[in-house]
Coordinates of C-alpha atoms in Angstrom, one line a residue:
M15 CA 0.3 -0.3 0.5
K16 CA 2.8 2.3 1.1
K17 CA 4.3 2.4 -2.7
T18 CA 0.9 2.7 -4.5
G19 CA 0.7 5.3 -1.9
I20 CA 3.7 6.7 -3.4
I21 CA 3.3 6.0 -7.3
V22 CA 0.1 8.2 -6.9
S23 CA 2.2 11.4 -5.3
I24 CA 4.7 10.9 -7.9
F25 CA 2.0 10.5 -11.1
T26 CA 0.6 13.8 -9.0
L27 CA 3.3 16.0 -8.8
V28 CA 4.0 15.4 -12.8
L29 CA 0.6 16.3 -13.1
L30 CA 0.4 20.5 -11.3
G31 CA 4.2 19.8 -13.3
L32 CA 2.9 19.8 -16.9
S33 CA -0.1 22.2 -15.2
S34 CA 2.0 24.9 -14.6
C35 CA 4.2 24.5 -17.7
T36 CA 1.2 24.4 -19.1
E37 CA -0.5 28.0 -18.1
K38 CA 2.6 29.4 -18.9
S39 CA 3.0 28.4 -22.5
N40 CA -0.5 30.3 -22.6
A41 CA 0.1 32.8 -21.3
N42 CA 3.4 33.7 -22.6
T43 CA 1.3 32.9 -26.0
E44 CA -1.6 35.4 -24.9
H45 CA 0.6 38.1 -24.6
E46 CA 2.7 37.9 -27.4
T47 CA -0.2 37.6 -29.4
L48 CA -2.2 41.1 -28.3
R49 CA 1.4 43.0 -28.6
R50 CA 0.3 45.3 -31.2
E51 CA 2.9 47.9 -32.8
P52 CA 3.0 51.8 -32.2
V53 CA 1.9 53.0 -36.6
R54 CA 0.1 56.4 -37.6
V55 CA -2.2 56.4 -40.7
S56 CA -2.6 58.7 -43.4
I57 CA -6.5 58.8 -45.1
L58 CA -5.7 58.0 -48.2
G59 CA -7.4 61.0 -51.3
E60 CA -7.9 61.9 -54.4
E61 CA -6.2 64.5 -56.5
E62 CA -6.2 65.7 -59.0
I63 CA -2.8 66.4 -60.9
T64 CA -0.8 67.3 -64.7
R65 CA 0.5 64.5 -66.0
T66 CA 4.1 66.0 -66.9
V67 CA 6.7 64.0 -69.5
E68 CA 10.6 64.6 -70.0
Y69 CA 12.7 64.4 -72.6
T70 CA 16.3 65.6 -73.5
A71 CA 17.2 67.5 -75.4
T72 CA 20.5 69.4 -77.9
M73 CA 18.9 73.4 -78.3
E74 CA 20.2 74.7 -81.6
A75 CA 19.9 78.2 -83.7
F76 CA 16.5 79.0 -84.9
N77 CA 18.0 79.6 -88.3
T78 CA 21.2 78.2 -89.7
V79 CA 22.6 80.0 -93.0
H80 CA 25.0 78.9 -94.5
M81 CA 26.0 82.0 -97.0
A82 CA 28.0 81.0 -100.1
P83 CA 27.5 82.9 -103.8
T84 CA 26.2 80.8 -106.7
S85 CA 29.4 79.7 -108.6
P86 CA 33.0 79.8 -107.5
G87 CA 35.6 82.9 -107.6
R88 CA 37.7 84.6 -105.8
V89 CA 36.9 85.9 -102.4
E90 CA 37.4 90.6 -102.6
E91 CA 36.4 91.2 -98.2
I92 CA 35.0 89.5 -95.5
Y93 CA 33.4 92.2 -93.4
V94 CA 33.2 90.0 -90.1
E95 CA 34.6 87.5 -88.0
M96 CA 33.9 85.0 -86.0
G97 CA 31.5 85.8 -83.1
D98 CA 30.2 89.7 -84.9
K99 CA 26.9 90.6 -84.6
V100 CA 25.4 91.9 -87.4
K101 CA 21.8 93.2 -88.5
K102 CA 19.5 92.2 -91.2
D103 CA 20.9 93.2 -94.4
Q104 CA 24.0 94.9 -93.6
V105 CA 26.8 93.5 -96.4
L106 CA 29.3 90.3 -94.9
V107 CA 31.1 89.5 -98.2
R108 CA 32.0 90.7 -101.2
M109 CA 33.4 89.2 -103.7
N110 CA 35.3 89.8 -107.5
D111 CA 32.8 91.3 -109.4
A112 CA 34.3 91.1 -113.4
Q113 CA 30.7 89.2 -113.9
L114 CA 28.6 91.4 -112.9
N115 CA 30.8 94.0 -114.3
Q116 CA 30.9 92.4 -117.9
A117 CA 27.4 91.9 -117.5
I118 CA 26.9 95.3 -116.6
I119 CA 28.1 96.0 -120.2
Q120 CA 25.9 93.8 -121.6
L121 CA 23.3 95.9 -120.3
N122 CA 24.2 98.2 -120.9
N123 CA 24.9 98.1 -124.5
L124 CA 21.1 96.3 -124.8
E125 CA 19.8 99.0 -123.2
A126 CA 21.1 101.5 -125.6
D127 CA 19.6 99.6 -129.0
Y128 CA 16.2 98.8 -126.6
Y129 CA 15.1 102.3 -126.9
R130 CA 16.1 103.1 -129.8
L131 CA 13.6 100.1 -131.4
D132 CA 11.4 101.8 -129.5
T133 CA 11.5 104.8 -130.8
L134 CA 11.6 103.4 -134.4
K135 CA 8.3 101.1 -133.8
Q136 CA 6.8 103.6 -132.4
Y137 CA 6.7 105.3 -136.1
G138 CA 6.4 102.0 -137.5
S139 CA 10.0 101.8 -139.3
I140 CA 10.7 97.7 -137.3
A141 CA 9.2 95.0 -138.0
Q142 CA 7.0 93.9 -134.3
Q143 CA 9.5 90.6 -134.6
Q144 CA 12.4 92.3 -134.3
Y145 CA 11.3 94.6 -131.4
D146 CA 10.2 91.1 -129.9
Q147 CA 13.2 89.9 -129.6
L148 CA 15.6 93.0 -129.0
K149 CA 13.3 93.3 -125.5
A150 CA 13.4 89.6 -124.2
Q151 CA 17.1 90.0 -124.5
Y152 CA 17.4 93.6 -122.3
E153 CA 15.2 91.9 -119.7
V154 CA 17.3 88.4 -120.1
A155 CA 19.8 91.1 -119.0
K156 CA 18.6 93.1 -116.5
E157 CA 17.9 90.1 -114.3
N158 CA 21.2 88.9 -115.0
V159 CA 22.3 91.4 -113.2
D160 CA 19.8 91.3 -110.9
F161 CA 21.4 87.9 -110.0
L162 CA 25.6 89.0 -110.4
S163 CA 24.7 91.4 -107.5
K164 CA 23.4 90.0 -105.1
N165 CA 25.7 87.2 -105.2
T166 CA 28.4 89.2 -105.9
T167 CA 27.8 91.3 -102.1
L168 CA 26.2 89.0 -99.5
K169 CA 23.9 90.2 -96.9
A170 CA 23.1 89.1 -93.7
P171 CA 19.5 87.7 -93.8
F172 CA 18.8 88.4 -89.8
N173 CA 19.5 89.9 -86.9
G174 CA 22.2 87.2 -85.9
I175 CA 25.8 86.1 -85.3
V176 CA 28.3 85.6 -87.2
S177 CA 28.8 81.3 -86.4
H178 CA 31.8 80.2 -89.0
K179 CA 34.0 81.5 -91.3
Y180 CA 35.6 79.6 -93.8
F181 CA 38.2 81.4 -95.8
E182 CA 40.2 84.7 -95.6
A183 CA 40.4 88.4 -98.7
G184 CA 42.2 87.0 -101.4
E185 CA 40.8 83.3 -101.7
M186 CA 39.0 81.1 -104.0
Y187 CA 35.5 79.7 -103.4
S188 CA 35.3 76.3 -105.3
G189 CA 31.6 75.9 -105.2
S190 CA 32.8 72.6 -102.7
P191 CA 31.2 72.1 -99.5
N192 CA 33.1 71.9 -96.5
S193 CA 31.1 73.8 -93.8
T194 CA 30.2 71.5 -90.2
A195 CA 26.5 70.4 -92.4
G196 CA 28.3 69.8 -96.1
K197 CA 27.2 72.8 -97.4
A198 CA 29.1 75.1 -98.9
A199 CA 30.2 78.6 -97.7
V200 CA 32.3 81.1 -97.4
L201 CA 30.2 82.0 -93.3
S202 CA 27.3 80.5 -91.3
V203 CA 25.4 82.9 -89.5
I204 CA 23.1 81.6 -87.2
E205 CA 20.0 83.4 -85.4
T206 CA 20.7 83.3 -81.7
N207 CA 17.4 86.4 -80.1
R208 CA 15.5 82.4 -80.0
L209 CA 17.0 78.8 -80.7
K210 CA 14.9 75.8 -80.7
A211 CA 15.0 72.3 -79.8
I212 CA 13.9 69.2 -81.3
V213 CA 11.9 66.6 -79.0
N214 CA 10.5 62.9 -79.6
V215 CA 7.6 62.2 -78.4
S216 CA 6.2 59.8 -77.6
E217 CA 2.4 57.6 -80.1
Q218 CA 0.7 57.7 -77.1
F219 CA 0.4 61.8 -76.8
M220 CA -0.4 62.1 -80.1
R221 CA -3.2 63.3 -79.2
N222 CA -2.2 65.6 -76.6
I223 CA 0.8 67.5 -78.3
K224 CA -1.0 70.9 -80.1
N225 CA 0.9 73.8 -81.7
G226 CA 1.5 76.7 -79.6
M227 CA 1.1 75.0 -76.3
E228 CA 3.5 76.6 -73.9
V229 CA 6.6 74.0 -72.5
S230 CA 9.3 74.9 -69.6
V231 CA 12.8 74.2 -70.5
R232 CA 15.7 73.2 -67.3
F233 CA 18.6 73.3 -68.3
D234 CA 21.9 72.2 -65.7
V235 CA 24.0 74.9 -66.2
Y236 CA 20.9 77.2 -64.0
P237 CA 20.1 75.1 -61.9
G238 CA 16.1 76.4 -60.3
E239 CA 15.8 78.7 -63.3
I240 CA 12.5 78.0 -65.3
F241 CA 13.1 79.3 -68.7
S242 CA 9.5 79.1 -71.2
G243 CA 8.9 77.0 -75.3
K244 CA 5.9 76.9 -77.3
V245 CA 5.8 74.5 -79.4
F246 CA 5.1 75.6 -83.5
R247 CA 5.8 72.6 -85.6
I248 CA 5.3 68.7 -85.8
S249 CA 6.2 66.6 -87.6
P250 CA 2.6 64.6 -89.6
I251 CA 5.0 61.3 -89.7
I252 CA 5.0 59.2 -87.4
N253 CA 8.4 56.8 -87.0
N254 CA 8.2 53.2 -87.6
Q255 CA 11.2 52.1 -85.5
S256 CA 10.9 54.8 -82.6
R257 CA 6.5 55.9 -82.4
S258 CA 7.1 58.5 -81.8
F259 CA 7.2 61.5 -83.5
E260 CA 9.2 65.2 -83.9
I261 CA 8.8 68.2 -82.4
E262 CA 9.4 71.7 -82.5
I263 CA 9.9 73.9 -79.6
S264 CA 11.5 77.3 -80.1
V265 CA 12.4 79.1 -76.9
N266 CA 12.8 82.6 -75.7
N267 CA 16.4 84.4 -76.2
T268 CA 17.1 87.7 -75.9
H269 CA 18.6 88.0 -72.5
G270 CA 21.6 85.9 -74.2
K271 CA 22.1 83.4 -71.4
L272 CA 21.6 80.3 -73.5
R273 CA 23.5 79.1 -76.9
P274 CA 22.5 76.8 -79.3
G275 CA 24.4 73.4 -78.1
M276 CA 23.8 73.9 -75.0
F277 CA 21.8 70.3 -73.6
G278 CA 18.3 70.9 -71.8
R279 CA 15.4 69.3 -70.4
V280 CA 12.6 69.6 -71.5
T281 CA 8.8 69.0 -69.5
I282 CA 5.5 69.3 -70.9
D283 CA 1.9 68.7 -69.4
M284 CA -0.4 66.8 -70.8
E285 CA -3.4 65.9 -69.1
S286 CA -5.2 66.8 -65.6
T287 CA -7.2 64.0 -63.0
N288 CA -8.0 62.6 -60.6
A289 CA -5.4 60.5 -58.3
L290 CA -4.3 59.0 -55.2
V291 CA -2.1 60.4 -54.1
L292 CA 0.2 59.7 -50.3
P293 CA 3.6 60.9 -48.5
S294 CA 5.6 59.8 -50.4
H295 CA 7.5 58.3 -47.3
A296 CA 4.6 56.0 -46.5
V297 CA 5.6 53.8 -49.8
L298 CA 8.4 51.2 -49.2
K299 CA 11.3 49.3 -51.3
M300 CA 11.5 45.5 -50.8
Q301 CA 15.4 45.4 -50.2
G302 CA 17.4 43.9 -54.1
S303 CA 14.3 44.1 -55.8
N304 CA 12.2 47.3 -57.7
V305 CA 9.2 46.0 -56.3
R306 CA 7.1 49.6 -54.1
Y307 CA 4.5 48.4 -51.1
L308 CA 2.7 50.4 -48.7
F309 CA 0.8 48.9 -45.5
T310 CA -2.9 49.9 -44.8
E311 CA -4.5 49.9 -41.4
D312 CA -8.1 47.6 -40.7
N313 CA -9.7 47.0 -37.3
G314 CA -5.8 47.1 -36.2
T315 CA -4.6 44.7 -38.6
A316 CA -1.8 46.2 -41.0
K317 CA -2.2 44.9 -44.9
R318 CA 0.5 44.2 -46.8
I319 CA -0.4 46.1 -50.6
E320 CA 2.4 46.6 -54.3
V321 CA 1.9 49.3 -55.4
T322 CA 3.1 51.9 -58.5
P323 CA 4.7 55.1 -57.5
G324 CA 3.3 57.6 -60.7
Q325 CA 3.7 60.9 -60.2
R326 CA 6.3 62.9 -57.7
F327 CA 4.8 65.8 -56.4
N328 CA 7.8 67.8 -53.9
D329 CA 6.4 65.1 -50.5
K330 CA 4.0 63.8 -51.9
I331 CA 4.2 60.6 -54.9
E332 CA 0.8 58.9 -56.9
I333 CA 0.0 55.8 -56.1
I334 CA -1.3 52.9 -58.6
S335 CA -2.9 50.3 -57.8
K336 CA -6.2 48.9 -57.6
E337 CA -6.1 47.1 -54.1
L338 CA -6.7 50.6 -52.5
K339 CA -9.4 53.0 -52.6
V340 CA -10.3 56.4 -51.4
G341 CA -11.0 56.4 -47.5
D342 CA -8.2 54.0 -47.1
H343 CA -5.2 53.9 -43.0
I344 CA -1.9 54.4 -45.6
I345 CA 0.7 53.5 -42.8
T346 CA 2.7 56.3 -42.6
E347 CA 5.1 55.5 -39.7
G348 CA 5.9 52.8 -38.1
Q349 CA 5.8 50.9 -41.4
S350 CA 9.1 49.8 -41.6
R351 CA 9.3 47.7 -38.4
L352 CA 5.6 45.0 -40.3
I353 CA 5.7 42.5 -41.5
D354 CA 1.8 40.9 -42.9
G355 CA -0.8 40.6 -40.3
D356 CA 1.0 42.3 -37.8
L357 CA -1.5 43.7 -34.9
V358 CA -0.8 47.5 -35.3
D359 CA -2.1 50.5 -32.3
V360 CA -2.7 53.9 -34.3
I361 CA -1.3 56.9 -32.7
Q362 CA -2.2 60.8 -32.6

């Protein structure tokens, strides 16, 4: 009997010990389950935003003219140097005028014959055919003199700057291509009071681009400064390789800050639309990937949702997700400590 009593006592102690361990385990589990992470939330709202696209571009002179006579000849005088500012119709180059002088002599002779025959015609002393032939020769000679006069003396086509000088006085102009553009020229003159940028725009924005629409242009050499531009030409053709089309943008440069060849960033406002916008720091990035996600709070539980970021507006960002809607509680503080399904305590 004593032996049996001892066994019962030991068994009872074991049961009591197991019961005590179970209670402690349950208490610990309950404690862990009830622990909540403190977080702050923001109500997801919808705002009207203007979608923009940015393209890079190299600025070009608005107009470029490679000045050259129509035929080879000796360069007699060049009155400007590279970098000189010129005004419209200012004489820049004088070519050898031997051909012009010959044409003037021929014109003078024909002019004398023409007026003599004109007098005789009035008295009916010559045939109409003879008069018409001389008149035609006189008109051709007159046009030839005008033509050679314009090409012997080269004048500036607009207010601008001499960008290149390819000859010196006394050299022979051959008519062969020699300019940076692969064209024959004695001088190149550019218009810089306004510049232009040629931008290749994606086909998807074809409906948004209009002539006369305003754009903004930024340059790395002028940080924080915005220059205004305007679309003035749109290509009617879409490139079937790049699926894009060209537009030309004029940029005012009366202040003289910009130079052809400068690198710029063109920003174009496409359309206004409503979008889901929230503080940018609410969005997290999965380490080692491009996956972006955030946490919402629903009845004290954190839910992990993958999102696609859209445009950024200072400290806010547009969010694209089919799982989100206006009014959702987005966790904006404490989210870096969470995993999907964690219990959270929203604090003010």
